[in-house]
Short mmCIF file of C-alpha atoms and ligand atoms in Angstrom, two decimals:
data_model
loop_
_atom_site.label_atom_id
_atom_site.label_comp_id
_atom_site.label_asym_id
_atom_site.label_seq_id
_atom_site.Cartn_x
_atom_site.Cartn_y
_atom_site.Cartn_z
CA MET P 280 11.50 1.44 16.37
CA GLU P 281 10.38 3.68 19.17
CA LEU P 282 8.68 6.92 18.17
CA ARG P 283 9.31 9.75 20.64
CA PHE P 284 8.23 13.34 20.88
CA SER P 285 10.09 16.10 22.59
CA THR P 286 9.91 19.84 23.01
CA GLU P 287 13.69 19.76 23.10
CA SER P 288 15.52 21.56 20.32
CA ALA P 289 17.53 19.63 17.72
CA ILE P 290 20.64 21.33 19.11
CA LYS P 291 20.29 19.54 22.44
CA TYR P 292 19.22 16.12 21.15
CA GLU P 293 21.66 13.45 22.23
CA GLY P 294 21.35 10.85 19.50
CA ASP P 295 23.47 9.66 16.59
CA ALA P 296 22.16 12.25 14.11
CA VAL P 297 19.58 14.95 13.61
CA ILE P 298 17.88 15.46 10.26
CA VAL P 299 16.97 18.96 9.06
CA GLY P 300 15.34 19.87 5.77
CA LEU P 301 16.23 22.57 3.29
CA LEU P 302 14.31 23.73 0.25
CA LYS P 303 16.17 24.53 -2.95
CA LYS P 304 17.47 28.12 -3.07
CA ALA P 305 15.89 28.91 0.32
CA PRO P 306 17.78 30.86 2.96
CA LEU P 307 18.76 29.10 6.20
CA GLU P 308 15.85 29.72 8.55
CA GLY P 309 14.48 28.55 11.89
CA ILE P 310 16.17 25.51 13.37
CA VAL P 311 18.50 25.16 10.36
CA ALA P 312 19.82 28.68 11.00
CA GLU P 313 20.18 27.91 14.72
CA ILE P 314 22.15 24.76 13.98
CA ASP P 315 24.29 26.63 11.46
CA LYS P 316 25.09 29.20 14.13
CA ALA P 317 26.07 26.49 16.60
CA LEU P 318 28.27 25.00 13.87
CA GLU P 319 29.85 28.42 13.28
CA GLY P 320 28.56 28.73 9.72
CA THR P 321 29.53 25.32 8.35
CA ILE P 322 26.19 24.77 6.60
CA GLN P 323 26.20 28.27 5.12
CA ARG P 324 29.71 27.68 3.78
CA LEU P 325 28.63 24.39 2.18
CA VAL P 326 25.72 26.25 0.57
CA GLU P 327 28.04 28.98 -0.73
CA ALA P 328 30.44 26.34 -2.10
CA GLY P 329 27.51 24.81 -4.00
CA GLU P 330 27.82 21.53 -2.09
CA ILE P 331 24.42 21.92 -0.47
CA ARG P 332 21.81 23.02 -2.97
CA GLY P 333 18.62 21.74 -1.39
CA LYS P 334 17.75 19.73 -4.47
CA GLU P 335 15.35 16.85 -3.99
CA SER P 336 16.73 13.96 -1.91
CA GLU P 337 20.25 15.46 -1.72
CA ILE P 338 21.74 14.49 1.60
CA THR P 339 24.81 16.01 3.25
CA VAL P 340 26.05 14.56 6.51
CA VAL P 341 28.03 17.09 8.57
CA HIS P 342 30.03 16.06 11.63
CA THR P 343 29.34 18.43 14.49
CA GLY P 344 32.58 17.94 16.43
CA GLY P 345 30.92 18.46 19.81
CA LYS P 346 29.21 21.71 18.84
CA LEU P 347 25.82 19.97 18.96
CA ALA P 348 24.70 17.23 21.34
CA SER P 349 24.52 14.80 18.39
CA PRO P 350 27.68 13.95 16.45
CA ARG P 351 26.00 14.40 13.03
CA VAL P 352 23.60 16.68 11.25
CA ALA P 353 22.05 15.43 8.03
CA VAL P 354 20.95 18.30 5.80
CA LEU P 355 18.23 16.97 3.57
CA GLY P 356 17.31 18.61 0.27
CA LEU P 357 13.56 18.95 -0.21
CA GLY P 358 13.64 20.25 -3.78
CA ASP P 359 11.94 23.36 -5.04
CA SER P 360 8.36 24.33 -4.47
CA GLY P 361 7.19 22.20 -7.39
CA ARG P 362 3.67 20.86 -7.71
CA ASP P 363 3.94 17.99 -5.28
CA PRO P 364 6.01 19.13 -2.32
CA VAL P 365 4.63 16.49 0.04
CA PHE P 366 5.54 13.69 -2.37
CA ALA P 367 9.07 15.12 -2.51
CA VAL P 368 9.36 15.29 1.27
CA ARG P 369 8.22 11.67 1.70
CA LYS P 370 10.84 10.53 -0.78
CA ALA P 371 13.60 12.66 0.75
CA ALA P 372 12.85 11.32 4.23
CA ALA P 373 13.15 7.76 2.89
CA VAL P 374 16.55 8.50 1.34
CA ALA P 375 17.82 10.16 4.53
CA ALA P 376 16.70 7.29 6.72
CA ARG P 377 18.46 4.77 4.51
CA VAL P 378 21.71 6.72 4.33
CA LEU P 379 21.86 7.25 8.09
CA ARG P 380 20.89 3.67 8.91
CA ASP P 381 23.57 2.36 6.59
CA ARG P 382 26.13 4.54 8.34
CA GLY P 383 25.20 2.87 11.59
CA CYS P 384 22.95 5.55 13.12
CA ARG P 385 20.47 4.06 15.60
CA ARG P 386 18.97 7.06 17.34
CA VAL P 387 17.80 9.78 15.02
CA GLY P 388 16.11 13.08 15.66
CA LEU P 389 13.88 15.02 13.28
CA GLY P 390 14.59 18.73 13.58
CA LEU P 391 11.27 20.28 12.70
CA HIS P 392 10.96 23.18 10.37
CA LEU P 393 7.81 22.34 8.52
CA ASP P 394 6.43 25.75 7.67
CA PRO P 395 8.33 26.49 4.47
CA VAL P 396 7.07 23.44 2.56
CA PRO P 397 4.67 25.14 0.17
CA ALA P 398 1.00 24.33 -0.36
CA SER P 399 0.76 21.96 2.57
CA ARG P 400 -0.11 21.85 6.23
CA PRO P 401 2.59 21.02 8.80
CA GLU P 402 0.79 17.81 9.82
CA GLN P 403 0.79 16.57 6.20
CA VAL P 404 4.52 17.17 6.04
CA MET P 405 5.01 15.42 9.38
CA LYS P 406 3.03 12.43 8.13
CA ALA P 407 5.09 12.27 4.94
CA ILE P 408 8.38 12.41 6.85
CA VAL P 409 7.47 9.62 9.25
CA GLU P 410 5.95 7.39 6.56
CA GLY P 411 8.96 8.00 4.34
CA THR P 412 11.30 7.09 7.18
CA TYR P 413 9.54 3.76 7.74
CA THR P 414 9.27 2.77 4.09
CA GLY P 415 12.82 3.94 3.33
CA LEU P 416 14.22 1.72 6.06
CA TYR P 417 12.61 -1.43 4.72
CA ARG P 418 15.35 -3.56 3.21
CA GLY P 419 13.75 -6.86 2.19
CA GLY P 420 16.05 -9.88 2.01
CA GLU P 421 13.35 -11.90 3.79
CA CYS P 422 15.09 -15.20 3.17
CA LYS P 423 18.71 -14.11 3.74
CA GLY P 424 20.80 -15.01 6.79
CA GLU P 425 22.05 -12.41 9.27
CA GLN P 426 22.46 -8.89 7.92
CA GLU P 427 25.12 -6.38 8.82
CA PHE P 428 22.89 -3.61 10.21
CA PRO P 429 19.41 -3.82 11.68
CA HIS P 430 16.46 -2.73 9.54
CA GLU P 431 15.21 0.01 11.74
CA PHE P 432 16.40 2.78 13.95
CA GLU P 433 16.17 2.09 17.64
CA GLU P 434 14.54 5.45 18.16
CA LEU P 435 13.03 8.18 16.02
CA SER P 436 12.56 11.38 17.97
CA VAL P 437 10.41 14.19 16.70
CA LEU P 438 12.06 17.29 18.12
CA GLY P 439 10.81 20.77 18.84
CA VAL P 440 7.13 19.80 19.07
CA ASP P 441 5.26 22.52 20.86
CA GLY P 442 2.99 25.43 20.06
CA ASP P 443 -0.59 25.31 18.90
CA ASP P 444 -0.23 22.55 16.37
CA GLY P 445 1.87 20.31 18.67
CA ASP P 446 -0.99 17.87 19.31
CA LEU P 447 -1.88 17.69 15.63
CA LEU P 448 1.72 16.90 14.78
CA VAL P 449 1.99 14.17 17.40
CA GLU P 450 -1.23 12.61 16.15
CA ALA P 451 -0.05 12.80 12.53
CA ALA P 452 3.28 11.20 13.38
CA ARG P 453 1.64 8.38 15.37
CA THR P 454 -0.77 7.50 12.56
CA ALA P 455 2.06 7.74 10.05
CA ALA P 456 4.16 5.29 12.05
CA ILE P 457 1.26 2.81 12.10
CA ALA P 458 0.70 3.28 8.35
CA GLY P 459 4.42 3.00 7.57
CA GLU P 460 4.72 -0.18 9.60
CA ALA P 461 1.62 -1.65 7.93
CA THR P 462 3.04 -0.85 4.47
CA ASN P 463 6.23 -2.73 5.31
CA TYR P 464 4.20 -5.62 6.69
CA ALA P 465 2.39 -5.89 3.33
CA ARG P 466 5.67 -5.63 1.42
CA ARG P 467 7.17 -8.46 3.40
CA LEU P 468 4.22 -10.74 2.66
CA VAL P 469 4.44 -9.98 -1.06
CA ASN P 470 8.22 -10.44 -1.16
CA LEU P 471 8.13 -13.79 0.63
CA PRO P 472 8.24 -16.69 -1.83
CA PRO P 473 5.05 -18.35 -3.07
CA ASN P 474 6.02 -21.70 -1.55
CA GLU P 475 5.85 -19.97 1.83
CA VAL P 476 2.98 -17.57 1.27
CA THR P 477 0.24 -20.00 0.36
CA PRO P 478 -3.46 -19.30 0.93
CA SER P 479 -3.14 -21.09 4.31
CA ARG P 480 -0.26 -18.81 5.29
CA LEU P 481 -2.36 -15.73 4.51
CA ALA P 482 -5.08 -17.22 6.72
CA GLN P 483 -2.53 -17.80 9.46
CA GLU P 484 -1.42 -14.17 9.23
CA ALA P 485 -5.04 -13.05 9.66
CA GLU P 486 -5.46 -15.39 12.64
CA GLU P 487 -2.34 -14.07 14.31
CA MET P 488 -3.45 -10.51 13.70
CA ALA P 489 -6.81 -11.23 15.30
CA ALA P 490 -5.14 -12.91 18.30
CA ASN P 491 -3.17 -9.72 18.94
CA SER P 492 -5.93 -7.17 18.42
CA ASP P 493 -9.66 -6.65 18.68
CA LEU P 494 -10.18 -7.92 15.13
CA GLU P 495 -12.37 -10.98 14.64
CA VAL P 496 -11.32 -13.57 12.12
CA GLU P 497 -13.12 -16.27 10.17
CA ILE P 498 -11.61 -18.55 7.55
CA LEU P 499 -13.92 -20.23 5.06
CA ASP P 500 -12.45 -23.51 3.77
CA PRO P 501 -12.99 -25.05 0.30
CA GLU P 502 -16.10 -26.98 1.40
CA ARG P 503 -17.70 -23.82 2.75
CA ILE P 504 -16.77 -21.93 -0.43
CA ASP P 505 -18.58 -24.64 -2.42
CA GLU P 506 -21.57 -24.59 -0.06
CA LEU P 507 -21.88 -20.86 -0.58
CA LYS P 508 -22.02 -21.58 -4.34
CA MET P 509 -18.97 -19.50 -5.15
CA GLY P 510 -18.58 -21.29 -8.48
CA ALA P 511 -16.15 -18.78 -9.98
CA PHE P 512 -13.76 -18.77 -7.01
CA SER P 513 -13.96 -22.59 -6.70
CA ALA P 514 -13.12 -23.06 -10.37
CA VAL P 515 -9.88 -21.07 -10.07
CA ALA P 516 -8.88 -22.92 -6.90
CA ARG P 517 -9.48 -26.36 -8.40
CA GLY P 518 -6.22 -26.58 -10.36
CA SER P 519 -4.08 -26.56 -7.23
CA ASP P 520 -3.63 -29.01 -4.36
CA GLU P 521 -3.07 -26.09 -1.99
CA PRO P 522 -6.43 -25.53 -0.33
CA ALA P 523 -7.99 -22.17 -1.12
CA CYS P 524 -9.68 -20.09 1.55
CA LEU P 525 -11.75 -16.98 2.01
CA ILE P 526 -10.35 -14.83 4.80
CA LEU P 527 -12.63 -12.52 6.76
CA LEU P 528 -11.34 -9.99 9.27
CA ARG P 529 -13.79 -7.77 11.12
CA HIS P 530 -13.20 -4.53 12.91
CA GLN P 531 -16.53 -3.64 14.40
CA GLN P 532 -16.45 -0.39 16.28
CA SER P 533 -19.68 1.12 15.07
CA ARG P 534 -23.11 -0.37 14.60
CA ASN P 535 -24.98 2.47 12.99
CA GLY P 536 -22.49 3.98 10.54
CA PRO P 537 -21.54 2.67 7.11
CA ARG P 538 -20.37 -0.92 6.77
CA VAL P 539 -17.21 -0.84 4.73
CA ALA P 540 -15.63 -3.86 3.03
CA PHE P 541 -12.07 -3.92 1.71
CA VAL P 542 -11.66 -6.83 -0.70
CA GLY P 543 -8.14 -7.87 -1.78
CA LYS P 544 -7.09 -10.30 -4.51
CA GLY P 545 -5.08 -13.01 -2.78
CA LEU P 546 -3.69 -15.04 -5.68
CA THR P 547 -0.54 -16.42 -4.05
CA PHE P 548 0.83 -17.56 -7.40
CA ASP P 549 -0.58 -16.88 -10.85
CA SER P 550 0.85 -19.21 -13.51
CA GLY P 551 -2.08 -18.40 -15.78
CA GLY P 552 -3.51 -21.92 -15.35
CA ILE P 553 -4.28 -23.80 -18.60
CA SER P 554 -3.86 -20.50 -20.52
CA ILE P 555 -0.35 -20.55 -19.08
CA LYS P 556 1.79 -17.43 -19.01
CA PRO P 557 5.13 -17.14 -20.83
CA PRO P 558 8.03 -18.17 -18.55
CA ASP P 559 9.85 -14.82 -18.66
CA LYS P 560 9.48 -13.16 -15.23
CA MET P 561 6.81 -15.65 -14.19
CA GLU P 562 8.47 -15.67 -10.76
CA LEU P 563 7.11 -12.15 -10.23
CA MET P 564 3.59 -13.57 -10.21
CA LYS P 565 4.05 -14.17 -6.49
CA GLN P 566 3.00 -10.51 -6.30
CA ASP P 567 -0.55 -11.45 -7.31
CA MET P 568 -1.65 -11.44 -3.66
CA ALA P 569 -0.55 -7.81 -3.21
CA GLY P 570 -4.18 -6.63 -2.99
CA GLY P 571 -4.77 -9.16 -0.22
CA ALA P 572 -1.59 -8.03 1.54
CA ALA P 573 -2.75 -4.40 1.35
CA VAL P 574 -6.07 -5.36 2.95
CA LEU P 575 -4.29 -7.29 5.72
CA GLY P 576 -1.94 -4.34 6.27
CA ALA P 577 -4.80 -1.86 6.34
CA LEU P 578 -6.80 -3.88 8.88
CA ARG P 579 -3.71 -4.26 11.01
CA ALA P 580 -3.34 -0.48 11.02
CA VAL P 581 -7.02 0.32 11.50
CA SER P 582 -7.21 -2.01 14.51
CA LYS P 583 -4.56 0.14 16.18
CA MET P 584 -6.21 3.43 15.30
CA LYS P 585 -9.60 3.20 17.06
CA LEU P 586 -11.52 4.77 14.23
CA GLY P 587 -15.01 3.76 15.30
CA LEU P 588 -15.74 2.14 11.97
CA ASP P 589 -17.49 -1.05 10.91
CA LEU P 590 -14.92 -2.52 8.55
CA ILE P 591 -14.58 -6.00 7.03
CA GLY P 592 -11.50 -7.24 5.20
CA ILE P 593 -12.22 -9.99 2.68
CA ILE P 594 -9.46 -11.90 0.93
CA PRO P 595 -10.22 -14.70 -1.51
CA ALA P 596 -6.94 -16.64 -1.49
CA SER P 597 -5.91 -19.27 -4.00
CA GLU P 598 -3.25 -20.37 -6.47
CA ASN P 599 -3.88 -20.48 -10.23
CA LEU P 600 -2.17 -23.59 -11.60
CA PRO P 601 -2.65 -25.96 -14.54
CA SER P 602 -3.44 -29.60 -13.73
CA SER P 603 -5.87 -32.28 -14.86
CA LYS P 604 -8.34 -30.81 -12.38
CA ALA P 605 -7.89 -27.23 -13.54
CA TYR P 606 -10.72 -25.23 -15.07
CA ARG P 607 -10.53 -24.70 -18.84
CA PRO P 608 -11.12 -22.01 -21.41
CA GLY P 609 -14.67 -22.64 -22.60
CA ASP P 610 -15.99 -23.67 -19.17
CA VAL P 611 -19.11 -21.90 -17.96
CA LEU P 612 -19.15 -21.08 -14.24
CA THR P 613 -21.95 -19.89 -12.00
CA ALA P 614 -21.00 -17.23 -9.50
CA MET P 615 -22.57 -16.79 -6.08
CA ASN P 616 -25.03 -14.17 -7.36
CA GLY P 617 -26.30 -16.63 -9.99
CA LYS P 618 -24.62 -15.03 -13.00
CA THR P 619 -23.03 -17.39 -15.50
CA ILE P 620 -19.53 -16.71 -16.80
CA GLU P 621 -17.92 -18.08 -19.94
CA VAL P 622 -14.20 -18.58 -19.36
CA ILE P 623 -12.17 -17.25 -22.28
CA SER P 624 -8.82 -17.22 -20.51
CA THR P 625 -7.96 -19.00 -17.26
CA ASP P 626 -5.37 -16.25 -16.79
CA ALA P 627 -8.16 -13.73 -16.15
CA GLU P 628 -8.68 -15.46 -12.78
CA GLY P 629 -8.51 -12.47 -10.46
CA ARG P 630 -11.88 -11.13 -11.55
CA LEU P 631 -13.39 -14.59 -10.95
CA LEU P 632 -12.22 -14.72 -7.33
CA LEU P 633 -13.30 -11.15 -6.81
CA ALA P 634 -16.72 -11.70 -8.42
CA ASP P 635 -17.64 -14.13 -5.64
CA ALA P 636 -15.89 -12.17 -2.89
CA LEU P 637 -17.71 -8.96 -3.90
CA ALA P 638 -21.08 -10.73 -4.11
CA TYR P 639 -20.38 -12.19 -0.66
CA ALA P 640 -19.53 -8.74 0.73
CA VAL P 641 -22.86 -7.45 -0.59
CA ASN P 642 -24.61 -10.34 1.21
CA LEU P 643 -22.80 -9.38 4.41
CA GLY P 644 -24.51 -6.01 4.19
CA ALA P 645 -21.59 -3.88 3.02
CA THR P 646 -22.63 -0.31 2.15
CA HIS P 647 -19.23 0.65 0.69
CA LEU P 648 -17.06 -1.79 -1.23
CA ILE P 649 -13.47 -1.14 -2.20
CA ASP P 650 -11.44 -3.83 -3.93
CA VAL P 651 -7.72 -3.82 -4.57
CA ALA P 652 -6.13 -6.15 -7.10
CA THR P 653 -3.14 -6.77 -9.35
CA LEU P 654 -5.78 -7.31 -11.98
CA THR P 655 -4.60 -6.44 -15.48
CA GLY P 656 -1.36 -6.15 -17.43
CA ALA P 657 -3.29 -3.58 -19.46
CA CYS P 658 -3.13 -1.23 -16.47
CA ILE P 659 0.67 -1.18 -16.85
CA ILE P 660 0.20 -0.23 -20.50
CA ALA P 661 -2.21 2.56 -19.55
CA LEU P 662 -0.51 4.07 -16.48
CA GLY P 663 2.92 2.43 -16.34
CA HIS P 664 4.45 1.73 -12.94
CA VAL P 665 3.55 5.19 -11.71
CA ALA P 666 -0.14 5.17 -10.93
CA ALA P 667 -2.87 2.74 -9.99
CA GLY P 668 -6.12 2.73 -11.99
CA VAL P 669 -9.32 3.57 -10.13
CA MET P 670 -12.85 2.81 -11.32
CA GLY P 671 -16.23 2.59 -9.69
CA ASN P 672 -19.99 3.05 -9.81
CA ASP P 673 -20.16 5.84 -7.23
CA THR P 674 -18.46 9.17 -7.87
CA ALA P 675 -18.26 10.18 -4.19
CA LEU P 676 -16.53 6.92 -3.29
CA VAL P 677 -14.17 7.07 -6.28
CA GLU P 678 -13.25 10.62 -5.34
CA ALA P 679 -12.67 9.58 -1.75
CA VAL P 680 -10.28 6.88 -3.00
CA LEU P 681 -8.41 9.38 -5.20
CA ASP P 682 -8.16 11.82 -2.30
CA ALA P 683 -7.00 9.12 0.06
CA GLY P 684 -4.33 8.14 -2.47
CA GLU P 685 -3.10 11.71 -2.72
CA CYS P 686 -2.91 11.98 1.05
CA ALA P 687 -1.05 8.66 1.30
CA GLY P 688 1.50 9.63 -1.37
CA GLU P 689 0.23 7.01 -3.82
CA ARG P 690 -0.51 8.05 -7.39
CA MET P 691 -3.98 7.02 -8.57
CA TRP P 692 -5.92 7.90 -11.69
CA ARG P 693 -9.55 7.39 -12.60
CA LEU P 694 -10.52 5.42 -15.69
CA PRO P 695 -14.06 5.60 -17.11
CA LEU P 696 -16.61 2.79 -16.97
CA PHE P 697 -18.55 4.16 -19.94
CA PRO P 698 -21.48 1.89 -20.93
CA GLU P 699 -20.01 1.59 -24.44
CA TYR P 700 -17.33 -0.75 -23.06
CA ARG P 701 -19.75 -3.28 -21.59
CA PRO P 702 -20.65 -5.13 -24.86
CA GLN P 703 -17.03 -6.31 -25.11
CA LEU P 704 -17.95 -8.79 -22.36
CA ASP P 705 -21.09 -10.14 -24.05
CA SER P 706 -21.03 -13.93 -24.34
CA ARG P 707 -23.05 -16.06 -26.76
CA ILE P 708 -23.51 -18.83 -24.24
CA ALA P 709 -23.48 -17.16 -20.81
CA ASP P 710 -24.38 -13.91 -19.03
CA ILE P 711 -20.85 -12.58 -19.39
CA LYS P 712 -17.40 -13.71 -20.49
CA ASN P 713 -14.28 -13.17 -18.42
CA VAL P 714 -12.22 -11.39 -21.09
CA GLY P 715 -13.27 -8.47 -23.26
CA GLY P 716 -10.39 -8.45 -25.75
CA ARG P 717 -7.31 -6.23 -25.84
CA PRO P 718 -8.83 -2.75 -26.11
CA ALA P 719 -9.30 -1.06 -22.71
CA GLY P 720 -8.44 -4.28 -20.85
CA THR P 721 -8.37 -2.56 -17.45
CA ILE P 722 -11.77 -1.00 -17.97
CA THR P 723 -13.46 -4.19 -19.18
CA ALA P 724 -12.04 -5.96 -16.10
CA GLY P 725 -13.61 -3.16 -14.03
CA TRP P 726 -16.90 -3.66 -15.85
CA PHE P 727 -16.75 -7.37 -15.13
CA LEU P 728 -16.43 -6.71 -11.38
CA ARG P 729 -19.23 -4.18 -11.52
CA GLU P 730 -21.64 -6.96 -12.51
CA PHE P 731 -21.19 -8.50 -9.05
CA VAL P 732 -21.76 -5.54 -6.74
CA GLY P 733 -25.39 -4.75 -7.56
CA ASP P 734 -26.26 -1.22 -6.48
CA THR P 735 -23.76 -1.06 -3.64
CA ALA P 736 -21.30 1.84 -3.79
CA TRP P 737 -18.08 0.30 -5.11
CA ALA P 738 -14.61 1.38 -6.15
CA HIS P 739 -11.88 -0.76 -7.66
CA ILE P 740 -8.13 -0.11 -7.51
CA ASP P 741 -5.97 -1.91 -10.09
CA ILE P 742 -2.43 -2.05 -8.69
CA ALA P 743 -0.88 -4.32 -11.35
CA GLY P 744 1.58 -1.55 -12.26
CA THR P 745 2.38 -0.27 -8.77
CA ALA P 746 2.61 -3.36 -6.54
CA TRP P 747 6.15 -4.16 -7.63
CA ASN P 748 9.15 -1.86 -8.03
CA GLU P 749 11.38 -3.31 -10.75
CA LYS P 750 14.41 -1.18 -10.01
CA ASP P 751 16.30 -0.30 -6.84
CA ARG P 752 15.86 3.39 -6.14
CA PRO P 753 17.39 5.55 -3.40
CA ASP P 754 14.03 5.84 -1.63
CA GLN P 755 12.64 2.38 -2.36
CA ILE P 756 14.35 -0.95 -2.83
CA GLU P 757 13.43 -3.33 -5.62
CA GLY P 758 10.45 -5.55 -4.91
CA ALA P 759 7.07 -5.19 -3.26
CA THR P 760 5.88 -1.64 -2.59
CA GLY P 761 2.92 -2.25 -0.29
CA ALA P 762 0.78 -0.46 -2.87
CA ALA P 763 -2.65 0.73 -1.69
CA THR P 764 -2.04 -0.15 1.97
CA ARG P 765 -1.77 3.50 3.02
CA THR P 766 -4.53 4.55 0.64
CA LEU P 767 -6.91 2.08 2.31
CA ILE P 768 -5.89 3.33 5.77
CA SER P 769 -6.45 6.91 4.73
CA LEU P 770 -9.78 5.93 3.16
CA ALA P 771 -10.87 4.21 6.38
CA GLU P 772 -10.17 7.48 8.22
CA ARG P 773 -12.30 9.36 5.70
CA LEU P 774 -15.17 6.87 5.83
CA ALA P 775 -15.13 6.95 9.65
CA GLY P 776 -15.38 10.72 9.44
CA GLY P 777 -18.40 10.36 7.13
CA LEU P 778 -18.43 10.68 3.34
CA ALA P 779 -20.22 13.65 1.86
N1 LIG V 1201 -2.22 -11.21 -12.31
C1 LIG V 1201 -2.42 -10.86 -13.67
C2 LIG V 1201 -2.22 -9.37 -13.95
C3 LIG V 1201 -0.85 -8.81 -13.69
C4 LIG V 1201 0.02 -8.61 -14.73
C5 LIG V 1201 -0.48 -8.40 -12.43
C6 LIG V 1201 1.27 -8.07 -14.51
C7 LIG V 1201 0.76 -7.87 -12.21
C8 LIG V 1201 1.63 -7.68 -13.24
C9 LIG V 1201 -3.84 -11.24 -14.10
O1 LIG V 1201 -4.38 -12.35 -13.47
C10 LIG V 1201 -3.77 -11.57 -15.57
O2 LIG V 1201 -3.09 -12.49 -15.90
N2 LIG V 1201 -4.46 -10.79 -16.37
C11 LIG V 1201 -4.47 -11.01 -17.77
C12 LIG V 1201 -5.88 -10.79 -18.25
C13 LIG V 1201 -6.09 -11.16 -19.68
C14 LIG V 1201 -6.01 -12.65 -19.87
C15 LIG V 1201 -7.44 -10.64 -20.10
C16 LIG V 1201 -3.54 -9.98 -18.41
O3 LIG V 1201 -3.50 -8.85 -17.95
O4 LIG V 1201 -2.83 -10.35 -19.35
ZN1 LIG V 1202 -3.84 -14.20 -14.42
ZN1 LIG V 1203 -3.65 -12.76 -11.56
#
């Protein structure tokens, strides 16, 4: 999809449709009023008839009959000035893009009228519209044959860009297009079946990404993982014949700033291992590499953004399967940092992979660590499918993650790592056990990870509830969501700008 910018007014745009936004109960203003005039009051009449109300994600497609250069105007409801106007705009843009695409529109213009969206800056609104357009257009069906319409528009034109904030808007739209594309890239990887997306396939994705950018890639194979004494990661990988790997992607554009590491859980299929999961919905456990996909997506985006940041993406990739070689409940493992771990459940495997990957990141000299993982079912109990859980040992970094999430339109909520939770992980035989019982399962998982980061500033994002959308919605199809991809991108921007 080509992103274009033009000073041209929406009235003169010669495409298949122009999109304009309207808040609930707001008068027709700016470009919407101009278009209404050109249409001799059609929009106003629809408003008076109660057919256009401006409610969130309402979309009304009006044929212009030659009165505008484009044959259609889509009037998009943006809702009222509720508490989260930018969230509403992102969603509405996704709905509009889908409706127009499915009616065969290929060249679409965005008629700008960003000022009336309350409590937000025009560039935030611009970003939300472009990101929403990209994510709305994603249609999945990775393994289907030919589809009736293409996924994307041929062209998305941002119209009426001029004035003082013109440059800011162009910049916001460009970054948003990169972030939207990266989100869809991550979704595709998560949606692809686990027989295709194996650890080796994730490595191949990283290699291809590096070949087409200034990223450097390194893939550590099972022998190297053993040599590095990653006993926790190795144990998880042992049950499967698919070779595990540790993927490293480097974006080195600064040598004296912070060294940031994004670590993503890359479990390409989680059966639970010997502590096998119940069969119901087990197929959804292909989503267990969603953290890894978010890290790949974020590095893909960052490499296009020239942020001047020293960033490493680290993805421990493996399957978790039962076999005669599989690790068992009761086993004691030694992680790379020398800590011993008593295995209570082989289904709590994500924290084992991450323990070694985080310790490795510390050895690589990371100053800021952020991990993303579909880590605990308990996170779904705590926050549902609405928000990701965020924890960490450094308030400034945790707050930066929460801020980045807000800016990316991803709900995130902090959970406490109070010291009172830590004894739940005490083991009689080893330094720590991998399960702390049912109470506060997301927090004890966070505490487990914390034991492997030393004093390095670290934040953890549990996306178990947000990586997968269980129900088709007008703005988002069922399946992978690309959770945390945009948050990581937004966080990289913040870290490049310097944390307080
Ligand atoms: N991958 C799962 C967590 C998960 C659950 C992700 C649902 C996405 C949706 C993780 O490896 C796991 O199995 N966790 C166990 C931990 C338990 C054994 C302490 C869980 O949450 O049940
Ligand atoms: Zn598991
Ligand atoms: Zn898992």
